[in-house]
Coordinates of C-alpha atoms in Angstrom, one line a residue:
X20 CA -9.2 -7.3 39.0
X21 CA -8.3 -10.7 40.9
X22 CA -5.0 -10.9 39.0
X23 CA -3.9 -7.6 39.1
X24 CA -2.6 -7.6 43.1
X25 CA -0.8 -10.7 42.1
X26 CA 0.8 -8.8 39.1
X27 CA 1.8 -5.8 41.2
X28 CA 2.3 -7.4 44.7
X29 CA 4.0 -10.6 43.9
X30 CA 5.6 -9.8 40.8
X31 CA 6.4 -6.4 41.3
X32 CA 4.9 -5.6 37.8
X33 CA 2.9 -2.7 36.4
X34 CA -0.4 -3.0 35.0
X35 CA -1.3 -0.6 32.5
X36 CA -4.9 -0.5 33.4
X37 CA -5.8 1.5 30.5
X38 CA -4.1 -1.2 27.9
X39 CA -5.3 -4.4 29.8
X40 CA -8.6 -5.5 29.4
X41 CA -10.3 -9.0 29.0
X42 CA -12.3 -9.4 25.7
X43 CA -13.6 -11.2 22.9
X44 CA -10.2 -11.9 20.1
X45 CA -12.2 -9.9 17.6
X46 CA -11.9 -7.0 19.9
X47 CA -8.2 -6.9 20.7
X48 CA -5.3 -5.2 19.7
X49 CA -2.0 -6.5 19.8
X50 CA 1.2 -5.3 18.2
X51 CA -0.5 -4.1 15.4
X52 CA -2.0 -7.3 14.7
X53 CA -6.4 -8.6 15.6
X54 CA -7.4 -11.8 15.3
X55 CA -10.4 -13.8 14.2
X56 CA -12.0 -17.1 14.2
X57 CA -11.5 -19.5 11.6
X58 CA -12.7 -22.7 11.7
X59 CA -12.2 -23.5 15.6
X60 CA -8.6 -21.6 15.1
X61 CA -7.1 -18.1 16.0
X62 CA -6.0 -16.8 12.8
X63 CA -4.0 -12.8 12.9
X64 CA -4.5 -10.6 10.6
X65 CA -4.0 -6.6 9.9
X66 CA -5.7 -4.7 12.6
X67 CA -7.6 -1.6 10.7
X68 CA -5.7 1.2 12.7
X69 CA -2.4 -0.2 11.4
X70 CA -4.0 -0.7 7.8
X71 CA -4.7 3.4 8.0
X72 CA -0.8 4.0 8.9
X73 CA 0.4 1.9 6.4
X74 CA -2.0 4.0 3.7
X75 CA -1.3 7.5 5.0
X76 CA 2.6 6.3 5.4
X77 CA 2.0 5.3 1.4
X78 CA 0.4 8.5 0.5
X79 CA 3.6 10.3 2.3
X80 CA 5.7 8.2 -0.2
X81 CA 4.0 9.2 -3.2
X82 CA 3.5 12.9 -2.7
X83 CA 4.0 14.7 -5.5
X84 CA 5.4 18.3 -4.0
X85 CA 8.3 16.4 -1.9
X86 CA 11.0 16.7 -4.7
X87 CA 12.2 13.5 -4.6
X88 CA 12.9 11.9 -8.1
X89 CA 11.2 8.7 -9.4
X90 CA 13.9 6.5 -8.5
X91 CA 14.4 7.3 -5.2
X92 CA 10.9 7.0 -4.4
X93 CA 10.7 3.3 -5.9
X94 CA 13.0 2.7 -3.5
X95 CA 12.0 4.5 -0.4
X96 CA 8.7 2.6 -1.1
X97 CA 10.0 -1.1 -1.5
X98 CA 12.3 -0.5 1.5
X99 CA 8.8 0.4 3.5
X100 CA 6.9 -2.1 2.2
X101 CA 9.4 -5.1 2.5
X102 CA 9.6 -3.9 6.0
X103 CA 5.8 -3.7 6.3
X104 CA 5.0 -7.4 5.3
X105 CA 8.0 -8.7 7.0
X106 CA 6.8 -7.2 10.1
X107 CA 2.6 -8.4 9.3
X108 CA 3.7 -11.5 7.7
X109 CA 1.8 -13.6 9.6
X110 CA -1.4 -12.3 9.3
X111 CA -3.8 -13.1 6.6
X112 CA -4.1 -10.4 4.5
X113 CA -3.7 -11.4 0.7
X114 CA -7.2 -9.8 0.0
X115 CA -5.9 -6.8 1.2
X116 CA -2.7 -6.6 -0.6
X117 CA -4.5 -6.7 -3.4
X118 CA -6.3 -3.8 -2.9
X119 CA -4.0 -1.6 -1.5
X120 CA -1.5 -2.8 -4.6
X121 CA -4.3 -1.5 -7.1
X122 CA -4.4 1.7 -4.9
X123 CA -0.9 2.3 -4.9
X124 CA -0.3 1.3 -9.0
X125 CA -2.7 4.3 -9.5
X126 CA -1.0 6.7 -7.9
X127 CA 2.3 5.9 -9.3
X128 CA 0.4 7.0 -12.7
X129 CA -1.0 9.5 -11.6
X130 CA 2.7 10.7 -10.7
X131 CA 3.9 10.5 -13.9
X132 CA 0.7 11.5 -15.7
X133 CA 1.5 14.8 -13.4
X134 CA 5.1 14.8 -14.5
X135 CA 4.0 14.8 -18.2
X136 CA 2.6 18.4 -17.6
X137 CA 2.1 19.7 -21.5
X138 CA -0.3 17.9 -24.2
X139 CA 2.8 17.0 -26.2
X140 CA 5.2 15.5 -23.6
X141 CA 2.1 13.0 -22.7
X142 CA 2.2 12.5 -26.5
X143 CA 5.2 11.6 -27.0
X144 CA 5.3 9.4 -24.0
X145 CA 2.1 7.5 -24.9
X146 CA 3.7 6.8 -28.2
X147 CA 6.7 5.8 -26.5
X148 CA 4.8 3.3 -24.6
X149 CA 3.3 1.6 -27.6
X150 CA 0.0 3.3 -28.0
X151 CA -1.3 4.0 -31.3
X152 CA -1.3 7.8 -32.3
X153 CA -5.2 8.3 -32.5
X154 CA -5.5 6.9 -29.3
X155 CA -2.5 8.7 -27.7
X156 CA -3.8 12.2 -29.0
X157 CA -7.3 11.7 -27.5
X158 CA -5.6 10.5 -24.4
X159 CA -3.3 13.5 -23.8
X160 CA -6.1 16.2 -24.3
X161 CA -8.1 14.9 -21.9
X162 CA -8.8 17.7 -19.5
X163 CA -10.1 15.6 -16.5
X164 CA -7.8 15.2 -13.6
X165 CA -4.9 13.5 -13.4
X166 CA -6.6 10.9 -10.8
X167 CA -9.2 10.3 -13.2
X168 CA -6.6 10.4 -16.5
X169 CA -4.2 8.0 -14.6
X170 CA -7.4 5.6 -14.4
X171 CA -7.9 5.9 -18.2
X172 CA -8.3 2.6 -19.9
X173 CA -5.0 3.5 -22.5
X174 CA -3.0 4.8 -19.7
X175 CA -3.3 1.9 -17.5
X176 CA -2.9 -0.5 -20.7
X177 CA 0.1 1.6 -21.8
X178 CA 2.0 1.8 -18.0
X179 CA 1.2 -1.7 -17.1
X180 CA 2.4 -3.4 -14.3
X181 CA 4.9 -5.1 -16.3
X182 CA 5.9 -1.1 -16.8
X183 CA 6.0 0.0 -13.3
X184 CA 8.1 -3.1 -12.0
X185 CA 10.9 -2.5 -14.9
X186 CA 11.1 1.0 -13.7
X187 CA 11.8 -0.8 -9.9
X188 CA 8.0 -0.5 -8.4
X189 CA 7.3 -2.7 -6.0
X190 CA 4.2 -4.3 -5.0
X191 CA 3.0 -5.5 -1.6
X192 CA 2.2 -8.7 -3.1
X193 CA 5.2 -10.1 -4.4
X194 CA 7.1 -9.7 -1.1
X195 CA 4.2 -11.3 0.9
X196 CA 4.3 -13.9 -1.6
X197 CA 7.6 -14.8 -1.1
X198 CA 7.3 -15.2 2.3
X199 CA 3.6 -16.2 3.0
X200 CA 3.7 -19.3 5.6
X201 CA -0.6 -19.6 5.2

């Protein structure tokens, strides 16, 4: 309130008095980024709002029923999500990179355990992955979902991470990796 004439008087500025407030760091929102404490220093990191965008941006991406073939969505999503952590590179947020890389791995499966649609396509593909036949039958008559059956221990053993990066799936990870200044 004492600043404000100043602002608007002086300066000839606008003051978005619905935007501008005075508060603890915890509490404010600032291009995306909040802030915290940390040892007598400011530190940024991920406000939760723009954690909820990137996720619903990420299940957009990975919708099955939007036609788009595998290739072009590995790269739609590492074009979004080298532009995501080059935009939020400064923040601290390796924790949840990590999480939201576990989140996203599994729904890539889940894609392709969707894509497999008949008993003997996901046969053939399990075998084609390396996993002994036994183990491959039991694991394509499952009759769970394909959330769950993208979860399955073989499946996940099977299409690996070392899997999903050959066929050009990124992670958020890597790229804040390489350019992680913490």
């Amino acid at each position: 309130e004492n600043i404000t004439p100043y602002i608007e008087g002086k300066l000839f500025l606008k003051v978005n008095r619905e935007k501008t407030c005075v508060s603890h760091i915890s509490k404010v929102k600032y291009l995306g980024y909040s802030f915290y404490n940390y040892r007598g220093k400011c530190r940024f990191r991920v406000h939760p709002k723009s954690v909820t965008r990137m996720k619903n941006k990420i299940r957009e991406l990975t919708n099955r029923s939007n036609g788009w073939g595998n290739e072009y969505r590995a790269l739609k999503l590492t074009q979004f999500i080298r532009g995501w952590v080059n935009y939020f590179g400064m923040a601290d947020m390796k924790a949840l990179l990590t999480k939201t890389d576990e989140w996203l791995r599994h729904k890539i499966r889940a894609i392709y355990w969707k894509q497999w649609k008949k008993v003997k396509t996901k046969f053939k593909e399990l075998k084609k992955l390396g996993v002994d036949k036994e183990k491959a039958w039991i694991c394509a008559n499952m009759r769970n979902g394909n959330w769950y059956c993208s979860g399955y221990f073989v499946f996940q053993t099977a299409f690996n991470n070392k899997k999903l990066r050959e066929l050009g799936y990124p992670t958020f990870t890597e790229f804040y990796l390489k350019i992680c200044e913490n």
